[in-house]
Short mmCIF file of C-alpha atoms in Angstrom, two decimals:
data_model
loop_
_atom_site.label_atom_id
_atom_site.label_comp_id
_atom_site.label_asym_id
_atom_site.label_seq_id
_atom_site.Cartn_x
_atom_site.Cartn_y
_atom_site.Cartn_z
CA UNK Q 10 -21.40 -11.62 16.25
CA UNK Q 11 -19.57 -8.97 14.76
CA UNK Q 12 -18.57 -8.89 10.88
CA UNK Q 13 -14.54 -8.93 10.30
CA UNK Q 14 -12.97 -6.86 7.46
CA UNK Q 15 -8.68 -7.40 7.65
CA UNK Q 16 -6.44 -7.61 5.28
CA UNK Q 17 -3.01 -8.50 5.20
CA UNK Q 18 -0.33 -8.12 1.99
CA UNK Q 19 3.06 -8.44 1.17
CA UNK Q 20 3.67 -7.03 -2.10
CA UNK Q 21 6.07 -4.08 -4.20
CA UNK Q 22 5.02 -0.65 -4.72
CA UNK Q 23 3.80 -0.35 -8.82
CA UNK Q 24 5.02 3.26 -8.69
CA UNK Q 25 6.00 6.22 -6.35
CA UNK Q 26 3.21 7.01 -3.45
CA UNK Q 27 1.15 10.08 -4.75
CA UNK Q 28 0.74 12.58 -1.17
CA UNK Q 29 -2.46 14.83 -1.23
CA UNK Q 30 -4.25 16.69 1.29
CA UNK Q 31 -8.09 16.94 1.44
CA UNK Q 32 -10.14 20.47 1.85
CA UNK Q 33 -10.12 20.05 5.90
CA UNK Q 34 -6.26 19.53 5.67
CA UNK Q 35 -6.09 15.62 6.08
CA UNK Q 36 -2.90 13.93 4.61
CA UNK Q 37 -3.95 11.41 2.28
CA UNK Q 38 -1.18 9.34 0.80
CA UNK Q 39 -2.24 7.04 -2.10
CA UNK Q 40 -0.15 3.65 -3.35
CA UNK Q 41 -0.82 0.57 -5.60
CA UNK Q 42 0.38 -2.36 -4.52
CA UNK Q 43 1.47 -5.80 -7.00
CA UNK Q 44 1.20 -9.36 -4.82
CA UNK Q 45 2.72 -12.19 -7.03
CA UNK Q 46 0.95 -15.71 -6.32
CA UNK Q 47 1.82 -19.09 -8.02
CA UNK Q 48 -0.59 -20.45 -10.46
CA UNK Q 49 -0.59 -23.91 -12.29
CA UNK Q 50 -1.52 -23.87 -16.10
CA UNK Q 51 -0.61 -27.36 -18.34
CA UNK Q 52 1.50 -28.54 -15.81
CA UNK Q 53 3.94 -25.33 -15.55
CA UNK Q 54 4.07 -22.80 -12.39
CA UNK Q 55 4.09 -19.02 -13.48
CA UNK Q 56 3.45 -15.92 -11.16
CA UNK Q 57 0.36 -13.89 -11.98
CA UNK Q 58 -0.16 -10.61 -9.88
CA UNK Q 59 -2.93 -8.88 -8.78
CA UNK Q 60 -2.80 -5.01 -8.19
CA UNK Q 61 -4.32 -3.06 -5.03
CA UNK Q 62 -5.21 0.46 -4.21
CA UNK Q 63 -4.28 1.37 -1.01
CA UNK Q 64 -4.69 4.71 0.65
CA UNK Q 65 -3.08 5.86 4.24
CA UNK Q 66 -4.59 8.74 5.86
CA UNK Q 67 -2.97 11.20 8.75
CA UNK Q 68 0.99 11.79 10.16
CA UNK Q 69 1.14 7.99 8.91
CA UNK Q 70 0.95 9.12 5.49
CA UNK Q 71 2.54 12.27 5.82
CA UNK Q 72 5.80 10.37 7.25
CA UNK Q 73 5.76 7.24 4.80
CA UNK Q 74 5.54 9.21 1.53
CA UNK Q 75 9.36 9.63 1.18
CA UNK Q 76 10.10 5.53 1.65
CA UNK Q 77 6.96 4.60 -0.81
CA UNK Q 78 8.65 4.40 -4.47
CA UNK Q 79 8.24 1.98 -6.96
CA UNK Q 80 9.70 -1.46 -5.96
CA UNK Q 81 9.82 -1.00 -2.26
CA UNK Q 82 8.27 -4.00 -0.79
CA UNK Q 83 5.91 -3.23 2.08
CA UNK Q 84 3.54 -5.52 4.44
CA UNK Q 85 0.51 -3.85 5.16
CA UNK Q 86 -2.54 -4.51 7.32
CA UNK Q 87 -6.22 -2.66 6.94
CA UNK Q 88 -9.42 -3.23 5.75
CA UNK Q 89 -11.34 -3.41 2.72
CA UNK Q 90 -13.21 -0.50 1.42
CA UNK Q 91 -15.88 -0.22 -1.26
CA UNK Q 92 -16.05 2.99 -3.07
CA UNK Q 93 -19.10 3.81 -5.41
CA UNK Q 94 -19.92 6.91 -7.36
CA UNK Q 95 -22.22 7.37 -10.98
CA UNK Q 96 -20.29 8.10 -13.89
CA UNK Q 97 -22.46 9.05 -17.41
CA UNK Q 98 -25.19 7.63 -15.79
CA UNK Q 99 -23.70 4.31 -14.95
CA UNK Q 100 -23.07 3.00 -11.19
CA UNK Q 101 -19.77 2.40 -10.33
CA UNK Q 102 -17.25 0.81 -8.05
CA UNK Q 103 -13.77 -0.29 -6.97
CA UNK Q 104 -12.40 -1.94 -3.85
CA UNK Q 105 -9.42 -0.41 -2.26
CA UNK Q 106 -7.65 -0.97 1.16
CA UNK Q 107 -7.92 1.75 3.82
CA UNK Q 108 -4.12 0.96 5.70
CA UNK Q 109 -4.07 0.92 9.31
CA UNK Q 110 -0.27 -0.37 9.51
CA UNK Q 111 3.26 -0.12 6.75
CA UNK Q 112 5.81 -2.21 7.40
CA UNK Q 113 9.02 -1.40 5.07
CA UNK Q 114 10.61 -4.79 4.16
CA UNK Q 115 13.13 -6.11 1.88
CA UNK Q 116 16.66 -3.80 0.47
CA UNK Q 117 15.67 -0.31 -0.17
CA UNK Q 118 14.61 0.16 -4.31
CA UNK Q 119 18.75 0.87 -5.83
CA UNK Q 120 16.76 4.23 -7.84
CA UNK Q 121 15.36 5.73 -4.28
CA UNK Q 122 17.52 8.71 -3.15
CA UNK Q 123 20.98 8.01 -1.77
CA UNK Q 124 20.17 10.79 1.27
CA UNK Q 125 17.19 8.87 2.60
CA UNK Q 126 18.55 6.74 5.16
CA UNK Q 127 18.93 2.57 4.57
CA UNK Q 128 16.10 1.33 7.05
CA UNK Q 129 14.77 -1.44 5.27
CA UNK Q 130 12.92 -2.66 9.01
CA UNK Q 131 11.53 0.64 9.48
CA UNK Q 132 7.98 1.13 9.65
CA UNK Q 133 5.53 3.33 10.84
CA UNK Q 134 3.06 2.98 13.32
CA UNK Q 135 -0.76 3.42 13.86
CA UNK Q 136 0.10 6.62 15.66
CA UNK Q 137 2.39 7.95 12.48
CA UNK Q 138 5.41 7.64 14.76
CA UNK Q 139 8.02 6.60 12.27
CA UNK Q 140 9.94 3.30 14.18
CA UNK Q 141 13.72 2.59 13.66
CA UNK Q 142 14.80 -0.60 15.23
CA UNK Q 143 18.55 -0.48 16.29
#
């Protein structure tokens, strides 16, 4: 039997996508991610978030870095990626997702540019083929 690594998160952008290329030319388009959740302390519900670092790769990220800003809420889907490196000696680490699939949903942030069109449903594919459903 094969392992499984998916993930799946609906969340808002923390701030504005950050679009880099690496030394061999690869887009790499780098987001953070806030997912509220419900939590129960002395009989009172509050929301409590928890952050992810999520990184598209390719013509994906190349065509969603103009519709990631801060407050857009996205659904994405990929899989979980351990990163480690030594730092003074140390070993270190952090989790991030590697995302396979951006779906744009919810109104359009009011502070994102008034040129970009309103396409809250848009989303872009695993083949960076930006979608617009009519």
């Amino acid at each position: 039997m094969n392992d499984l690594n998916n993930v799946n998160l609906i969340g808002r952008l923390t701030r504005d996508a950050e679009l880099r290329y690496s030394s061999s030319g690869m887009a790499i388009c780098k987001f953070s991610i806030a997912v509220n959740r419900s939590v129960k302390k002395n009989d009172k519900w509050s929301d409590e978030a928890s952050f992810f670092d999520c990184t598209v790769f390719g013509k994906t990220a190349e065509s969603l870095k103009q519709y990631l800003t801060k407050g857009q809420q996205v659904c994405i889907s990929g899989e979980l990626v351990q990163n480690r490196w030594e730092h003074e000696g140390k070993q270190m680490s952090r989790v991030e997702i590697n995302v396979n699939h951006v779906q744009l949903i919810g109104e359009k942030p009011e502070r994102q540019n008034a040129d970009l069109p309103n396409t809250p449903e848009n989303f872009v594919d695993d083949y960076g083929d930006l979608q617009i459903p009519f």
